mmCIF file of N, CA and C in Angstrom:
data_model
loop_
_atom_site.group_PDB
_atom_site.id
_atom_site.type_symbol
_atom_site.label_atom_id
_atom_site.label_comp_id
_atom_site.label_asym_id
_atom_site.label_seq_id
_atom_site.Cartn_x
_atom_site.Cartn_y
_atom_site.Cartn_z
ATOM 1 N N UNK H 1 -103.485 263.449 300.570
ATOM 2 C CA UNK H 1 -103.046 262.880 301.916
ATOM 3 C C UNK H 1 -102.177 263.812 302.878
ATOM 4 N N UNK H 2 -103.226 263.373 304.379
ATOM 5 C CA UNK H 2 -102.966 263.958 305.474
ATOM 6 C C UNK H 2 -101.776 263.567 305.896
ATOM 7 N N UNK H 3 -100.912 263.893 306.633
ATOM 8 C CA UNK H 3 -99.391 263.411 307.830
ATOM 9 C C UNK H 3 -99.646 263.654 309.167
ATOM 10 N N UNK H 4 -99.515 263.370 309.748
ATOM 11 C CA UNK H 4 -98.414 263.697 311.453
ATOM 12 C C UNK H 4 -97.518 263.121 311.274
ATOM 13 N N UNK H 5 -97.321 263.573 312.211
ATOM 14 C CA UNK H 5 -95.808 263.217 312.986
ATOM 15 C C UNK H 5 -95.451 262.882 314.808
ATOM 16 N N UNK H 6 -94.925 261.298 314.760
ATOM 17 C CA UNK H 6 -95.818 260.977 316.454
ATOM 18 C C UNK H 6 -93.956 260.836 316.481
ATOM 19 N N UNK H 7 -93.536 260.766 317.698
ATOM 20 C CA UNK H 7 -92.350 260.318 318.646
ATOM 21 C C UNK H 7 -92.601 258.569 318.175
ATOM 22 N N UNK H 8 -90.888 258.635 318.294
ATOM 23 C CA UNK H 8 -91.344 256.589 317.667
ATOM 24 C C UNK H 8 -90.849 256.545 318.998
ATOM 25 N N UNK H 9 -91.810 255.054 318.511
ATOM 26 C CA UNK H 9 -91.809 253.671 319.924
ATOM 27 C C UNK H 9 -91.182 252.629 319.297
ATOM 28 N N UNK H 10 -91.350 252.149 320.600
ATOM 29 C CA UNK H 10 -90.486 250.720 320.485
ATOM 30 C C UNK H 10 -91.059 249.704 319.082
ATOM 31 N N UNK H 11 -92.437 249.802 319.255
ATOM 32 C CA UNK H 11 -93.141 248.830 318.399
ATOM 33 C C UNK H 11 -92.532 249.689 316.736
ATOM 34 N N UNK H 12 -92.238 250.514 316.232
ATOM 35 C CA UNK H 12 -91.714 250.667 315.027
ATOM 36 C C UNK H 12 -89.955 250.791 314.770
ATOM 37 N N UNK H 13 -89.457 249.938 315.846
ATOM 38 C CA UNK H 13 -88.292 249.198 315.693
ATOM 39 C C UNK H 13 -87.656 248.327 314.954
ATOM 40 N N UNK H 14 -88.794 247.648 313.900
ATOM 41 C CA UNK H 14 -88.051 246.538 313.066
ATOM 42 C C UNK H 14 -87.978 247.409 312.097
ATOM 43 N N UNK H 15 -89.139 248.237 311.988
ATOM 44 C CA UNK H 15 -89.205 248.886 310.655
ATOM 45 C C UNK H 15 -88.548 249.956 310.529
ATOM 46 N N UNK H 16 -87.547 250.548 311.904
ATOM 47 C CA UNK H 16 -86.491 251.601 311.771
ATOM 48 C C UNK H 16 -85.367 251.069 310.941
ATOM 49 N N UNK H 17 -85.330 249.775 311.938
ATOM 50 C CA UNK H 17 -84.522 248.803 311.071
ATOM 51 C C UNK H 17 -84.351 248.554 310.021
ATOM 52 N N UNK H 18 -85.177 248.398 309.489
ATOM 53 C CA UNK H 18 -85.074 247.365 307.934
ATOM 54 C C UNK H 18 -85.153 249.755 307.099
ATOM 55 N N UNK H 19 -85.751 250.531 307.288
ATOM 56 C CA UNK H 19 -85.304 251.093 307.118
ATOM 57 C C UNK H 19 -83.540 251.879 306.576
ATOM 58 N N UNK H 20 -83.733 251.402 307.898
ATOM 59 C CA UNK H 20 -81.982 251.505 308.479
ATOM 60 C C UNK H 20 -80.591 251.251 307.206
ATOM 61 N N UNK H 21 -81.152 249.887 307.433
ATOM 62 C CA UNK H 21 -80.217 248.983 307.174
ATOM 63 C C UNK H 21 -80.439 249.030 305.139
ATOM 64 N N UNK H 22 -81.609 249.763 304.563
ATOM 65 C CA UNK H 22 -81.666 249.773 303.591
ATOM 66 C C UNK H 22 -80.222 250.843 302.508
ATOM 67 N N UNK H 23 -79.507 249.880 301.858
ATOM 68 C CA UNK H 23 -77.878 250.459 301.211
ATOM 69 C C UNK H 23 -78.431 251.389 299.997
ATOM 70 N N UNK H 24 -80.054 251.332 299.265
ATOM 71 C CA UNK H 24 -80.099 252.695 299.109
ATOM 72 C C UNK H 24 -80.541 253.780 299.419
ATOM 73 N N UNK H 25 -80.755 253.901 300.536
ATOM 74 C CA UNK H 25 -80.658 254.986 301.371
ATOM 75 C C UNK H 25 -79.792 255.377 301.466
ATOM 76 N N UNK H 26 -78.696 254.433 301.946
ATOM 77 C CA UNK H 26 -77.380 255.164 302.181
ATOM 78 C C UNK H 26 -76.828 256.508 301.844
ATOM 79 N N UNK H 27 -76.737 256.320 300.605
ATOM 80 C CA UNK H 27 -76.488 257.673 299.518
ATOM 81 C C UNK H 27 -77.302 258.427 299.598
ATOM 82 N N UNK H 28 -77.516 259.188 300.470
ATOM 83 C CA UNK H 28 -78.526 260.242 301.122
ATOM 84 C C UNK H 28 -77.935 260.355 303.205
ATOM 85 N N UNK H 29 -76.666 260.101 302.894
ATOM 86 C CA UNK H 29 -76.843 260.547 304.184
ATOM 87 C C UNK H 29 -75.079 259.506 304.800
ATOM 88 N N UNK H 30 -74.918 259.523 305.936
ATOM 89 C CA UNK H 30 -73.005 258.711 306.235
ATOM 90 C C UNK H 30 -73.151 257.746 307.321
ATOM 91 N N UNK H 31 -74.596 256.684 306.759
ATOM 92 C CA UNK H 31 -74.665 255.021 307.014
ATOM 93 C C UNK H 31 -73.592 254.544 305.982
ATOM 94 N N UNK H 32 -73.281 253.786 306.667
ATOM 95 C CA UNK H 32 -72.446 253.152 306.079
ATOM 96 C C UNK H 32 -72.300 251.375 306.707
ATOM 97 N N UNK H 33 -72.335 251.361 307.715
ATOM 98 C CA UNK H 33 -72.704 250.329 307.867
ATOM 99 C C UNK H 33 -74.139 249.499 308.535
ATOM 100 N N UNK H 34 -74.691 248.777 308.612
ATOM 101 C CA UNK H 34 -75.672 247.468 309.145
ATOM 102 C C UNK H 34 -76.123 248.169 310.593
ATOM 103 N N UNK H 35 -77.250 248.075 310.754
ATOM 104 C CA UNK H 35 -76.921 248.587 312.030
ATOM 105 C C UNK H 35 -78.125 247.124 313.150
ATOM 106 N N UNK H 36 -78.168 246.255 314.031
ATOM 107 C CA UNK H 36 -79.159 245.596 314.839
ATOM 108 C C UNK H 36 -80.160 246.238 315.514
ATOM 109 N N UNK H 37 -81.172 245.585 315.944
ATOM 110 C CA UNK H 37 -81.592 245.811 316.294
ATOM 111 C C UNK H 37 -81.880 246.078 317.349
ATOM 112 N N UNK H 38 -80.910 245.761 318.674
ATOM 113 C CA UNK H 38 -80.567 246.710 319.456
ATOM 114 C C UNK H 38 -79.797 248.056 319.236
ATOM 115 N N UNK H 39 -79.442 248.201 318.573
ATOM 116 C CA UNK H 39 -78.985 249.919 318.437
ATOM 117 C C UNK H 39 -79.828 250.188 317.731
ATOM 118 N N UNK H 40 -81.565 249.829 317.667
ATOM 119 C CA UNK H 40 -82.375 250.791 316.966
ATOM 120 C C UNK H 40 -83.136 251.487 318.314
ATOM 121 N N UNK H 41 -83.330 249.948 319.144
ATOM 122 C CA UNK H 41 -84.280 250.251 320.129
ATOM 123 C C UNK H 41 -83.561 251.289 321.179
ATOM 124 N N UNK H 42 -81.876 251.257 321.626
ATOM 125 C CA UNK H 42 -81.547 251.763 322.365
ATOM 126 C C UNK H 42 -81.689 253.088 321.957
ATOM 127 N N UNK H 43 -80.712 253.244 320.354
ATOM 128 C CA UNK H 43 -81.514 254.352 320.351
ATOM 129 C C UNK H 43 -83.240 254.659 320.406
ATOM 130 N N UNK H 44 -83.791 254.395 320.662
ATOM 131 C CA UNK H 44 -85.581 254.384 320.818
ATOM 132 C C UNK H 44 -85.255 255.248 322.394
ATOM 133 N N UNK H 45 -84.613 254.321 323.597
ATOM 134 C CA UNK H 45 -84.664 254.522 324.338
ATOM 135 C C UNK H 45 -84.112 255.751 324.843
ATOM 136 N N UNK H 46 -82.837 255.783 324.345
ATOM 137 C CA UNK H 46 -81.605 257.383 324.641
ATOM 138 C C UNK H 46 -82.697 258.518 324.256
ATOM 139 N N UNK H 47 -83.295 258.814 323.127
ATOM 140 C CA UNK H 47 -84.130 259.781 322.808
ATOM 141 C C UNK H 47 -85.103 260.025 323.952
ATOM 142 N N UNK H 48 -85.305 260.002 324.905
ATOM 143 C CA UNK H 48 -86.035 260.829 326.218
ATOM 144 C C UNK H 48 -85.661 261.043 327.099
ATOM 145 N N UNK H 49 -83.791 261.377 326.483
ATOM 146 C CA UNK H 49 -83.179 263.097 327.123
ATOM 147 C C UNK H 49 -82.312 263.584 326.340
ATOM 148 N N UNK H 50 -83.239 264.639 325.762
ATOM 149 C CA UNK H 50 -82.762 265.259 324.007
ATOM 150 C C UNK H 50 -81.552 266.079 325.359
ATOM 151 N N UNK H 51 -81.045 266.233 325.892
ATOM 152 C CA UNK H 51 -80.053 267.112 326.774
ATOM 153 C C UNK H 51 -78.395 266.137 326.573
ATOM 154 N N UNK H 52 -79.584 264.802 326.904
ATOM 155 C CA UNK H 52 -78.146 263.630 327.096
ATOM 156 C C UNK H 52 -77.922 263.309 325.437
ATOM 157 N N UNK H 53 -79.196 262.916 324.613
ATOM 158 C CA UNK H 53 -79.228 261.869 323.190
ATOM 159 C C UNK H 53 -78.733 262.982 322.341
ATOM 160 N N UNK H 54 -78.839 264.395 321.811
ATOM 161 C CA UNK H 54 -78.948 266.074 321.223
ATOM 162 C C UNK H 54 -79.669 265.183 320.343
ATOM 163 N N UNK H 55 -80.897 264.510 320.228
ATOM 164 C CA UNK H 55 -81.800 264.656 318.854
ATOM 165 C C UNK H 55 -82.728 263.695 319.162
ATOM 166 N N UNK H 56 -83.431 263.589 318.466
ATOM 167 C CA UNK H 56 -85.419 263.778 318.687
ATOM 168 C C UNK H 56 -85.108 263.110 317.962
ATOM 169 N N UNK H 57 -86.395 262.532 317.551
ATOM 170 C CA UNK H 57 -86.432 261.161 316.023
ATOM 171 C C UNK H 57 -88.424 261.235 316.274
ATOM 172 N N UNK H 58 -89.204 261.720 315.026
ATOM 173 C CA UNK H 58 -90.616 261.332 314.315
ATOM 174 C C UNK H 58 -90.484 260.237 313.967
ATOM 175 N N UNK H 59 -92.191 259.421 313.405
ATOM 176 C CA UNK H 59 -92.417 258.775 312.828
ATOM 177 C C UNK H 59 -93.445 259.902 311.754
ATOM 178 N N UNK H 60 -93.204 259.450 310.330
ATOM 179 C CA UNK H 60 -94.212 260.219 309.839
ATOM 180 C C UNK H 60 -95.466 259.109 309.611
ATOM 181 N N UNK H 61 -96.456 259.821 310.007
ATOM 182 C CA UNK H 61 -97.560 258.690 309.589
ATOM 183 C C UNK H 61 -98.628 259.669 308.528
ATOM 184 N N UNK H 62 -99.323 258.154 308.123
ATOM 185 C CA UNK H 62 -100.945 258.775 307.087
ATOM 186 C C UNK H 62 -101.592 258.701 307.925
ATOM 187 N N UNK H 63 -102.423 260.383 307.598
ATOM 188 C CA UNK H 63 -103.138 260.754 308.885
ATOM 189 C C UNK H 63 -104.800 259.386 308.846
ATOM 190 N N UNK H 64 -104.816 258.944 308.009
ATOM 191 C CA UNK H 64 -106.365 257.895 307.578
ATOM 192 C C UNK H 64 -105.584 256.642 308.106
ATOM 193 N N UNK H 65 -104.552 255.994 307.575
ATOM 194 C CA UNK H 65 -104.579 254.472 307.196
ATOM 195 C C UNK H 65 -103.491 254.359 308.724
ATOM 196 N N UNK H 66 -102.357 255.679 309.789
ATOM 197 C CA UNK H 66 -101.311 255.459 310.375
ATOM 198 C C UNK H 66 -101.108 254.799 310.139
ATOM 199 N N UNK H 67 -100.848 254.636 308.550
ATOM 200 C CA UNK H 67 -99.442 253.296 307.937
ATOM 201 C C UNK H 67 -98.350 254.381 308.087
ATOM 202 N N UNK H 68 -96.908 253.531 308.368
ATOM 203 C CA UNK H 68 -95.750 254.873 308.358
ATOM 204 C C UNK H 68 -94.652 254.944 307.304
ATOM 205 N N UNK H 69 -95.015 256.095 307.414
ATOM 206 C CA UNK H 69 -94.185 256.671 305.138
ATOM 207 C C UNK H 69 -92.751 256.605 305.793
ATOM 208 N N UNK H 70 -92.725 256.663 306.941
ATOM 209 C CA UNK H 70 -91.243 257.603 307.494
ATOM 210 C C UNK H 70 -90.598 258.064 308.226
ATOM 211 N N UNK H 71 -89.579 258.736 308.358
ATOM 212 C CA UNK H 71 -89.057 259.306 309.310
ATOM 213 C C UNK H 71 -88.595 260.680 309.266
ATOM 214 N N UNK H 72 -88.863 261.164 310.273
ATOM 215 C CA UNK H 72 -88.011 262.962 310.369
ATOM 216 C C UNK H 72 -87.338 263.433 311.416
ATOM 217 N N UNK H 73 -86.000 263.780 311.859
ATOM 218 C CA UNK H 73 -85.668 263.608 312.876
ATOM 219 C C UNK H 73 -84.643 264.749 313.017
ATOM 220 N N UNK H 74 -83.718 265.363 314.025
ATOM 221 C CA UNK H 74 -83.860 266.335 314.553
ATOM 222 C C UNK H 74 -82.226 265.514 315.215
ATOM 223 N N UNK H 75 -81.461 265.799 314.943
ATOM 224 C CA UNK H 75 -80.159 265.721 314.996
ATOM 225 C C UNK H 75 -79.047 267.187 315.389
ATOM 226 N N UNK H 76 -77.973 266.906 316.297
ATOM 227 C CA UNK H 76 -77.427 267.554 316.830
ATOM 228 C C UNK H 76 -77.488 268.785 317.703
ATOM 229 N N UNK H 77 -78.500 268.327 318.081
ATOM 230 C CA UNK H 77 -79.610 269.917 319.148
ATOM 231 C C UNK H 77 -78.376 270.289 319.761
ATOM 232 N N UNK H 78 -78.376 271.407 319.728
ATOM 233 C CA UNK H 78 -77.263 272.389 320.438
ATOM 234 C C UNK H 78 -78.792 273.256 320.704
ATOM 235 N N UNK H 79 -79.109 273.345 322.486
ATOM 236 C CA UNK H 79 -79.810 274.270 322.549
ATOM 237 C C UNK H 79 -79.386 275.379 323.372
ATOM 238 N N UNK H 80 -77.972 275.472 323.010
ATOM 239 C CA UNK H 80 -77.931 276.679 323.304
ATOM 240 C C UNK H 80 -77.854 277.432 323.165
ATOM 241 N N UNK H 81 -77.485 277.268 321.636
ATOM 242 C CA UNK H 81 -77.650 277.599 320.131
ATOM 243 C C UNK H 81 -78.973 278.120 319.829
ATOM 244 N N UNK H 82 -80.258 277.604 320.054
ATOM 245 C CA UNK H 82 -80.769 277.253 319.678
ATOM 246 C C UNK H 82 -81.441 276.433 317.951
ATOM 247 N N UNK H 83 -80.149 275.348 318.096
ATOM 248 C CA UNK H 83 -80.124 275.069 316.279
ATOM 249 C C UNK H 83 -79.994 272.999 316.159
ATOM 250 N N UNK H 84 -80.443 273.178 315.259
ATOM 251 C CA UNK H 84 -80.388 271.385 315.180
ATOM 252 C C UNK H 84 -80.510 270.986 313.414
ATOM 253 N N UNK H 85 -79.470 270.123 313.019
ATOM 254 C CA UNK H 85 -79.915 269.381 311.727
ATOM 255 C C UNK H 85 -80.920 268.736 311.314
ATOM 256 N N UNK H 86 -81.447 268.974 310.737
ATOM 257 C CA UNK H 86 -82.715 268.329 310.201
ATOM 258 C C UNK H 86 -81.940 266.585 308.997
ATOM 259 N N UNK H 87 -83.235 265.392 309.448
ATOM 260 C CA UNK H 87 -83.055 264.106 308.751
ATOM 261 C C UNK H 87 -84.181 264.049 308.363
ATOM 262 N N UNK H 88 -84.630 263.668 306.985
ATOM 263 C CA UNK H 88 -85.877 263.024 306.562
ATOM 264 C C UNK H 88 -86.023 261.766 305.944
ATOM 265 N N UNK H 89 -86.313 261.096 306.303
ATOM 266 C CA UNK H 89 -86.775 259.891 305.376
ATOM 267 C C UNK H 89 -88.420 259.293 304.918
ATOM 268 N N UNK H 90 -89.081 259.978 303.367
ATOM 269 C CA UNK H 90 -89.746 258.927 302.865
ATOM 270 C C UNK H 90 -89.446 257.201 302.698
ATOM 271 N N UNK H 91 -89.428 256.681 303.083
ATOM 272 C CA UNK H 91 -89.119 254.968 302.988
ATOM 273 C C UNK H 91 -89.559 254.545 301.140
ATOM 274 N N UNK H 92 -90.841 254.395 301.294
ATOM 275 C CA UNK H 92 -90.825 253.807 299.849
ATOM 276 C C UNK H 92 -90.854 254.113 298.935
ATOM 277 N N UNK H 93 -90.185 253.773 297.584
ATOM 278 C CA UNK H 93 -90.149 254.956 296.209
ATOM 279 C C UNK H 93 -91.865 255.793 296.248
ATOM 280 N N UNK H 94 -92.957 254.943 296.143
ATOM 281 C CA UNK H 94 -94.251 255.071 295.554
ATOM 282 C C UNK H 94 -94.194 255.920 296.470
ATOM 283 N N UNK H 95 -94.086 256.711 297.979
ATOM 284 C CA UNK H 95 -94.710 257.181 298.855
ATOM 285 C C UNK H 95 -94.403 258.353 298.758
ATOM 286 N N UNK H 96 -93.070 258.825 297.799
ATOM 287 C CA UNK H 96 -92.384 259.664 297.653
ATOM 288 C C UNK H 96 -92.629 261.115 296.560
ATOM 289 N N UNK H 97 -93.120 262.615 296.425
ATOM 290 C CA UNK H 97 -93.190 263.194 295.489
ATOM 291 C C UNK H 97 -94.730 263.199 295.400
ATOM 292 N N UNK H 98 -94.840 263.105 296.779
ATOM 293 C CA UNK H 98 -96.747 263.204 296.721
ATOM 294 C C UNK H 98 -96.284 264.314 298.285
ATOM 295 N N UNK H 99 -96.190 265.557 298.227
ATOM 296 C CA UNK H 99 -96.407 266.141 299.625
ATOM 297 C C UNK H 99 -96.043 265.825 301.250
ATOM 298 N N UNK H 100 -95.986 264.543 301.430
ATOM 299 C CA UNK H 100 -95.977 263.586 302.417
ATOM 300 C C UNK H 100 -94.496 264.845 303.743
ATOM 301 N N UNK H 101 -93.647 264.392 302.831
ATOM 302 C CA UNK H 101 -92.081 265.191 303.365
ATOM 303 C C UNK H 101 -92.419 266.743 303.852
ATOM 304 N N UNK H 102 -92.667 267.159 302.982
ATOM 305 C CA UNK H 102 -93.288 268.932 302.860
ATOM 306 C C UNK H 102 -93.822 269.290 304.574
ATOM 307 N N UNK H 103 -94.801 268.495 303.952
ATOM 308 C CA UNK H 103 -95.992 268.760 305.503
ATOM 309 C C UNK H 103 -95.419 267.907 307.282
ATOM 310 N N UNK H 104 -94.408 267.072 306.693
ATOM 311 C CA UNK H 104 -93.751 266.727 307.756
ATOM 312 C C UNK H 104 -92.714 267.371 308.457
ATOM 313 N N UNK H 105 -91.847 267.981 307.548
ATOM 314 C CA UNK H 105 -91.505 269.165 307.684
ATOM 315 C C UNK H 105 -91.517 270.646 308.333
ATOM 316 N N UNK H 106 -93.391 270.619 307.631
ATOM 317 C CA UNK H 106 -93.444 271.775 308.652
ATOM 318 C C UNK H 106 -94.329 270.678 309.607
ATOM 319 N N UNK H 107 -94.270 270.364 310.242
ATOM 320 C CA UNK H 107 -94.899 269.854 311.757
ATOM 321 C C UNK H 107 -93.325 269.813 312.185
ATOM 322 N N UNK H 108 -92.424 269.400 312.277
ATOM 323 C CA UNK H 108 -90.817 269.012 312.727
ATOM 324 C C UNK H 108 -90.546 270.706 313.326
ATOM 325 N N UNK H 109 -91.123 271.612 312.316
ATOM 326 C CA UNK H 109 -90.401 273.107 312.571
ATOM 327 C C UNK H 109 -91.191 273.477 314.318
ATOM 328 N N UNK H 110 -93.064 273.274 314.361
ATOM 329 C CA UNK H 110 -93.663 273.161 315.466
ATOM 330 C C UNK H 110 -92.835 272.344 316.939
ATOM 331 N N UNK H 111 -92.783 271.550 316.193
ATOM 332 C CA UNK H 111 -91.836 270.451 316.849
ATOM 333 C C UNK H 111 -90.227 271.220 317.768
ATOM 334 N N UNK H 112 -89.620 271.465 316.408
ATOM 335 C CA UNK H 112 -88.257 272.181 317.545
ATOM 336 C C UNK H 112 -88.458 273.211 318.394
ATOM 337 N N UNK H 113 -89.561 273.886 317.620
ATOM 338 C CA UNK H 113 -89.640 275.666 318.551
ATOM 339 C C UNK H 113 -90.184 275.231 319.652
ATOM 340 N N UNK H 114 -90.945 273.961 320.080
ATOM 341 C CA UNK H 114 -91.413 273.486 321.821
ATOM 342 C C UNK H 114 -89.975 272.799 322.268
ATOM 343 N N UNK H 115 -89.279 272.708 321.655
ATOM 344 C CA UNK H 115 -88.080 271.763 322.369
ATOM 345 C C UNK H 115 -87.459 273.106 322.119
ATOM 346 N N UNK H 116 -87.048 274.459 321.456
ATOM 347 C CA UNK H 116 -86.468 275.382 322.439
ATOM 348 C C UNK H 116 -85.439 275.115 321.356
ATOM 349 N N UNK H 117 -85.708 274.602 319.924
ATOM 350 C CA UNK H 117 -85.457 275.469 318.551
ATOM 351 C C UNK H 117 -85.486 276.121 317.574
ATOM 352 N N UNK H 118 -84.180 277.223 317.385
ATOM 353 C CA UNK H 118 -85.249 278.213 315.927
ATOM 354 C C UNK H 118 -84.323 278.078 314.817
ATOM 355 N N UNK H 119 -83.195 277.664 314.433
ATOM 356 C CA UNK H 119 -82.408 277.438 313.544
ATOM 357 C C UNK H 119 -82.287 276.346 312.656
ATOM 358 N N UNK H 120 -82.662 275.363 311.717
ATOM 359 C CA UNK H 120 -82.455 274.199 311.184
ATOM 360 C C UNK H 120 -81.782 274.220 310.530
ATOM 361 N N UNK H 121 -80.866 273.103 310.259
ATOM 362 C CA UNK H 121 -79.919 273.097 309.214
ATOM 363 C C UNK H 121 -80.028 271.555 308.619
ATOM 364 N N UNK H 122 -80.095 271.811 307.320
ATOM 365 C CA UNK H 122 -79.958 270.244 306.563
ATOM 366 C C UNK H 122 -78.097 270.762 305.209
ATOM 367 N N UNK H 123 -77.762 269.076 305.413
ATOM 368 C CA UNK H 123 -76.592 269.326 304.792
ATOM 369 C C UNK H 123 -77.369 268.348 303.776
ATOM 370 N N UNK H 124 -77.086 268.455 302.500
ATOM 371 C CA UNK H 124 -77.382 267.890 301.216
ATOM 372 C C UNK H 124 -76.820 267.300 300.496
ATOM 373 N N UNK H 125 -76.495 265.769 299.902
ATOM 374 C CA UNK H 125 -75.198 266.417 298.932
ATOM 375 C C UNK H 125 -75.802 266.939 297.729
ATOM 376 N N UNK H 126 -75.049 267.459 296.890
ATOM 377 C CA UNK H 126 -75.444 268.314 295.091
ATOM 378 C C UNK H 126 -76.357 267.177 294.739
ATOM 379 N N UNK H 127 -76.253 266.482 294.046
ATOM 380 C CA UNK H 127 -76.666 265.017 293.304
ATOM 381 C C UNK H 127 -77.897 265.189 293.863
ATOM 382 N N UNK H 128 -78.630 264.831 295.103
ATOM 383 C CA UNK H 128 -79.562 265.098 295.591
ATOM 384 C C UNK H 128 -80.376 265.831 295.095
ATOM 385 N N UNK H 129 -81.077 265.799 294.206
ATOM 386 C CA UNK H 129 -81.863 267.123 293.344
ATOM 387 C C UNK H 129 -83.646 267.162 293.975
ATOM 388 N N UNK H 130 -83.244 266.957 294.637
ATOM 389 C CA UNK H 130 -85.452 265.838 295.253
ATOM 390 C C UNK H 130 -84.881 266.202 296.369
ATOM 391 N N UNK H 131 -83.534 266.312 297.625
ATOM 392 C CA UNK H 131 -83.938 267.095 298.763
ATOM 393 C C UNK H 131 -83.623 268.457 298.372
ATOM 394 N N UNK H 132 -83.023 268.630 297.267
ATOM 395 C CA UNK H 132 -82.383 269.917 297.524
ATOM 396 C C UNK H 132 -83.651 270.785 296.915
ATOM 397 N N UNK H 133 -84.718 270.493 296.277
ATOM 398 C CA UNK H 133 -86.287 271.298 295.756
ATOM 399 C C UNK H 133 -86.952 270.925 297.153
ATOM 400 N N UNK H 134 -86.629 270.001 297.952
ATOM 401 C CA UNK H 134 -88.322 269.679 299.235
ATOM 402 C C UNK H 134 -87.658 271.004 300.124
ATOM 403 N N UNK H 135 -86.967 271.308 300.317
ATOM 404 C CA UNK H 135 -85.680 272.136 301.447
ATOM 405 C C UNK H 135 -86.092 273.446 300.834
ATOM 406 N N UNK H 136 -85.504 273.441 299.610
ATOM 407 C CA UNK H 136 -85.904 274.562 299.055
ATOM 408 C C UNK H 136 -87.621 275.295 298.858
ATOM 409 N N UNK H 137 -88.221 274.431 299.072
ATOM 410 C CA UNK H 137 -90.072 274.217 298.936
ATOM 411 C C UNK H 137 -89.789 275.268 300.315
ATOM 412 N N UNK H 138 -89.434 274.096 300.739
ATOM 413 C CA UNK H 138 -89.844 274.776 302.770
ATOM 414 C C UNK H 138 -88.911 275.609 303.095
ATOM 415 N N UNK H 139 -88.570 276.416 302.571
ATOM 416 C CA UNK H 139 -87.837 278.005 302.349
ATOM 417 C C UNK H 139 -86.851 277.731 303.243
ATOM 418 N N UNK H 140 -86.018 276.638 302.903
ATOM 419 C CA UNK H 140 -84.888 276.806 303.520
ATOM 420 C C UNK H 140 -83.650 277.179 302.419
ATOM 421 N N UNK H 141 -82.738 278.042 303.334
ATOM 422 C CA UNK H 141 -81.468 278.890 302.403
ATOM 423 C C UNK H 141 -80.546 277.925 301.626
ATOM 424 N N UNK H 142 -80.502 278.026 300.603
ATOM 425 C CA UNK H 142 -78.997 277.220 300.364
ATOM 426 C C UNK H 142 -77.751 278.475 300.514
ATOM 427 N N UNK H 143 -76.695 276.991 301.123
ATOM 428 C CA UNK H 143 -75.098 278.462 301.561
ATOM 429 C C UNK H 143 -74.420 277.373 300.829
#
């Protein structure tokens, strides 16, 4: 299966809200509280101006079905230093470990270059072995 990434849209808001409020995903992020739909819509609206929002988000989709597999994002974007932090989620467990995430990261690298970011940083908890393996596979260096 092949994937593509596209900018997040308003019609993604309910699905993204579901992903963000899935407590199982919180152990891999800094999230500690539930979001409301208005929070997600505000986020989507803010993404039009990277200089202001300091972030960009794309939805990872199955190329054949257009099914939303997850999201990949850049945050803490610093265009002066040409760097940003990376986040990724393949939402459903049955879609993990199938290569979707590594393909999405490769596509994200192209998007990052297009907006002027040449250094990507990812912070991963040491017990998140799957993410560590993913980013090492994508040639990220461990520090």
